[in-house]
Short mmCIF file of C-alpha atoms and ligand atoms in Angstrom, two decimals:
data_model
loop_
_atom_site.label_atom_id
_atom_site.label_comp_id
_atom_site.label_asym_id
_atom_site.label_seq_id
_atom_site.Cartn_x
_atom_site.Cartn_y
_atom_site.Cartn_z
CA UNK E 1 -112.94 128.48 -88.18
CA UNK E 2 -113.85 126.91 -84.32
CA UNK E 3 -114.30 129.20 -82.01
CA UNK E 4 -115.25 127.66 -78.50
CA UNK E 5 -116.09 128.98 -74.81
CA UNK E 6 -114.88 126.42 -72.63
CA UNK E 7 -117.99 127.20 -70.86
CA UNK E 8 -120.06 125.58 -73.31
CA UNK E 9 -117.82 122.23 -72.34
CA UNK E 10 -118.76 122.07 -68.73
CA UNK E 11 -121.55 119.93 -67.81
CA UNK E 12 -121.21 117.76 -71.27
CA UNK E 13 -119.49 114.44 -72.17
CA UNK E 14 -116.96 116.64 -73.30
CA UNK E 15 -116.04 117.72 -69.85
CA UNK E 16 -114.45 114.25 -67.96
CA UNK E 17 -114.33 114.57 -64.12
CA UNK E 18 -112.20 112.27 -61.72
CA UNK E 19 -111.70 111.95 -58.26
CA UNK E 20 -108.21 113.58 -58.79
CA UNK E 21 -108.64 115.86 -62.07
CA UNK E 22 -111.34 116.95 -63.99
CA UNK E 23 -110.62 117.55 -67.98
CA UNK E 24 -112.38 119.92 -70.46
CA UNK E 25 -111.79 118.47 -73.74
CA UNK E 26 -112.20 121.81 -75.84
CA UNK E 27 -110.55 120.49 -79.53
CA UNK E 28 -110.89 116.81 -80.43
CA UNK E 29 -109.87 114.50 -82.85
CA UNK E 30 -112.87 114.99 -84.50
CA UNK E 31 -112.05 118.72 -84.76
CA UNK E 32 -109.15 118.00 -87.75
CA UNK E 33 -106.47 119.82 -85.75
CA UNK E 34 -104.29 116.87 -85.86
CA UNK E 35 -104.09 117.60 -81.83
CA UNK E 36 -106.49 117.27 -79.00
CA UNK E 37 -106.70 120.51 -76.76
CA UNK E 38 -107.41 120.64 -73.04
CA UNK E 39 -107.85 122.46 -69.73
CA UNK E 40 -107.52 120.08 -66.96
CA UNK E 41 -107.91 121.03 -62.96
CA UNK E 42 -105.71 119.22 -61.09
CA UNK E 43 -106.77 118.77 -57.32
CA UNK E 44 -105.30 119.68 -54.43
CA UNK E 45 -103.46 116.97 -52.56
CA UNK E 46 -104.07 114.28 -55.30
CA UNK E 47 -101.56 111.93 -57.09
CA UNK E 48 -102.15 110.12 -60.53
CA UNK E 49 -99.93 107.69 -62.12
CA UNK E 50 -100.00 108.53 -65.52
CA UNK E 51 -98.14 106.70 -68.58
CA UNK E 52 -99.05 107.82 -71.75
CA UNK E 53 -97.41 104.99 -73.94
CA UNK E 54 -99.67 105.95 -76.96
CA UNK E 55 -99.48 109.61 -77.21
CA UNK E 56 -96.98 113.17 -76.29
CA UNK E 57 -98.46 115.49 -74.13
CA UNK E 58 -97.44 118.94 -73.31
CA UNK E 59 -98.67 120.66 -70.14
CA UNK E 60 -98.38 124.66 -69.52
CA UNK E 61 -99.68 125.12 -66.30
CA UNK E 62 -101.64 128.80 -66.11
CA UNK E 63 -102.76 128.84 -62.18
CA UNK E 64 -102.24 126.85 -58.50
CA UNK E 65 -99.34 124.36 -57.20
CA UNK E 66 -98.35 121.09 -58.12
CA UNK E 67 -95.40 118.49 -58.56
CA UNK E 68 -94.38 116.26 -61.03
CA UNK E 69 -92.00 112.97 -60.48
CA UNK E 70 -90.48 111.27 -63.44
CA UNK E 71 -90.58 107.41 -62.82
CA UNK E 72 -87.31 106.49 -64.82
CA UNK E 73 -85.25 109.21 -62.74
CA UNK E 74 -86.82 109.98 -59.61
CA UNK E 75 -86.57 113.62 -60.72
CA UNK E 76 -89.10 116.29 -58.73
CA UNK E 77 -90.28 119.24 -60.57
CA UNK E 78 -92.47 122.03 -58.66
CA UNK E 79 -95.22 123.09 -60.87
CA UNK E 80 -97.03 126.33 -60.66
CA UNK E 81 -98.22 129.15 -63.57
CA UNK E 82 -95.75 129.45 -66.11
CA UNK E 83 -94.06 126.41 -66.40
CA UNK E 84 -94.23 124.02 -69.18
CA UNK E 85 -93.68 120.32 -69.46
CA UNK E 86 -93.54 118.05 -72.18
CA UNK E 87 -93.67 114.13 -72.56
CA UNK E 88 -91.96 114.09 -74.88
CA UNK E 89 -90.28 110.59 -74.84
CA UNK E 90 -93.99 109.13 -73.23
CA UNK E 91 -92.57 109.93 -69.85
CA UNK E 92 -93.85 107.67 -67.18
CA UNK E 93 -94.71 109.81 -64.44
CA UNK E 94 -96.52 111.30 -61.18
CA UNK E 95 -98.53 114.47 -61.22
CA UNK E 96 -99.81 115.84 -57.67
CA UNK E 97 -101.55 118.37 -56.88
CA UNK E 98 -100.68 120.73 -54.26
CA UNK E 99 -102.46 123.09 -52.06
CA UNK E 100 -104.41 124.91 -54.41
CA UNK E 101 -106.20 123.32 -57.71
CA UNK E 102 -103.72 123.70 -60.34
CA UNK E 103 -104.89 124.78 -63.93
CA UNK E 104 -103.01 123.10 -66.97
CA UNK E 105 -103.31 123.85 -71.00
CA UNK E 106 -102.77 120.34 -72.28
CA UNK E 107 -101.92 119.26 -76.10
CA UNK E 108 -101.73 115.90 -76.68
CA UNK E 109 -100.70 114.33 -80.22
CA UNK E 110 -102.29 112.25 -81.68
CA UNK E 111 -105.32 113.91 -80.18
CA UNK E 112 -107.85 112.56 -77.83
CA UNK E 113 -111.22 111.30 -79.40
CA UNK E 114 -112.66 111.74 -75.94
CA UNK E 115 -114.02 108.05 -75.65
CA UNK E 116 -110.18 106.78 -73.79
CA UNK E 117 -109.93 106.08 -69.80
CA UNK E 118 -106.91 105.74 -68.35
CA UNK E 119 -106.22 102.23 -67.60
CA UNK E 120 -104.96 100.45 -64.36
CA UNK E 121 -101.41 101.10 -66.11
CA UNK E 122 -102.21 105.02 -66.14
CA UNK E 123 -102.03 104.85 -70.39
CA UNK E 124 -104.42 105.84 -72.90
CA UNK E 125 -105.28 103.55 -75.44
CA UNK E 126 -104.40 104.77 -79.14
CA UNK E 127 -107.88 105.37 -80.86
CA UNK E 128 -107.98 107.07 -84.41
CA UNK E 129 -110.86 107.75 -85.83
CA UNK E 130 -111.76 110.04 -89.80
CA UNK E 131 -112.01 113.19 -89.39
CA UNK E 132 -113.08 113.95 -92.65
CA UNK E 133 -110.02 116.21 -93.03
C1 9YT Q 1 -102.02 116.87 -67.04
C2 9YT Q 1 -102.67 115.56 -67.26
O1 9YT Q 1 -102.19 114.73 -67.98
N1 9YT Q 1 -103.82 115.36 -66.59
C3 9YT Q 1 -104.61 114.18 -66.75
C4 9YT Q 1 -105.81 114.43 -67.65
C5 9YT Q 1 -105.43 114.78 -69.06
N2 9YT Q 1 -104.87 116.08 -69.16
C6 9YT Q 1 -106.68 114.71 -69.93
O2 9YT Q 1 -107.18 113.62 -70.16
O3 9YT Q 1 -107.13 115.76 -70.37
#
């Protein structure tokens, strides 16, 4: 069994911080889960294109404010604790934050190995790697 403090994340190369969000990357690919698991701080005021062509992500957002516009539609959806979203069909989209750091729970599948950036495009680039599993 894993059990993890997401503590023990901050300060490593586990932990990625941005000018916009900063990302805890608590379960990796190279955990076995067959999902990468996340807590992500959104902050205030920001906005991030984000496209991920390569994986689904689903958000639940536990804390704060925030919005998030779905390219295709132009559809506006005001996020704060409780709500969940899902990409499920690799939803091009904005996320902003809002006026207080908003705190997300993030699954993506296939996981994360922790080594992707996201592009100029706002996508992650597909990386597998054994897991041993
Ligand atoms: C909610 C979201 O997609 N934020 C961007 C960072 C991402 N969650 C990550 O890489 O952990």
């Amino acid at each position: 069994m894993i059990v993890r403090d997401v503590k023990d994340v901050i300060g490593t190369e586990d932990e990625i911080v941005t000018d916009n969000w900063t990302s805890r990357r608590v379960l990796l690919a190279k955990d076995g889960m067959g999902f990468s698991f996340h807590e992500t701080i959104i902050q205030p005021g920001t906005e991030t294109h984000i496209h991920y062509q390569n994986h689904l992500e689903a958000v639940w957002c536990v804390e704060g404010d925030g919005e998030i516009e779905t390219i295709a539609d132009g559809k506006k959806y005001a996020l704060h604790a409780g709500i969940v979203y899902a990409l499920n069909e690799n939803d091009e989209h904005w996320l902003r934050g809002g006026t207080k750091p908003l705190r997300v729970i993030c699954v993506f599948n296939p996981p994360i190995t922790g080594r992707e950036v996201h592009d100029e495009d706002g996508v992650y680039p597909l990386i597998t790697e054994e897991t041993g599993a």
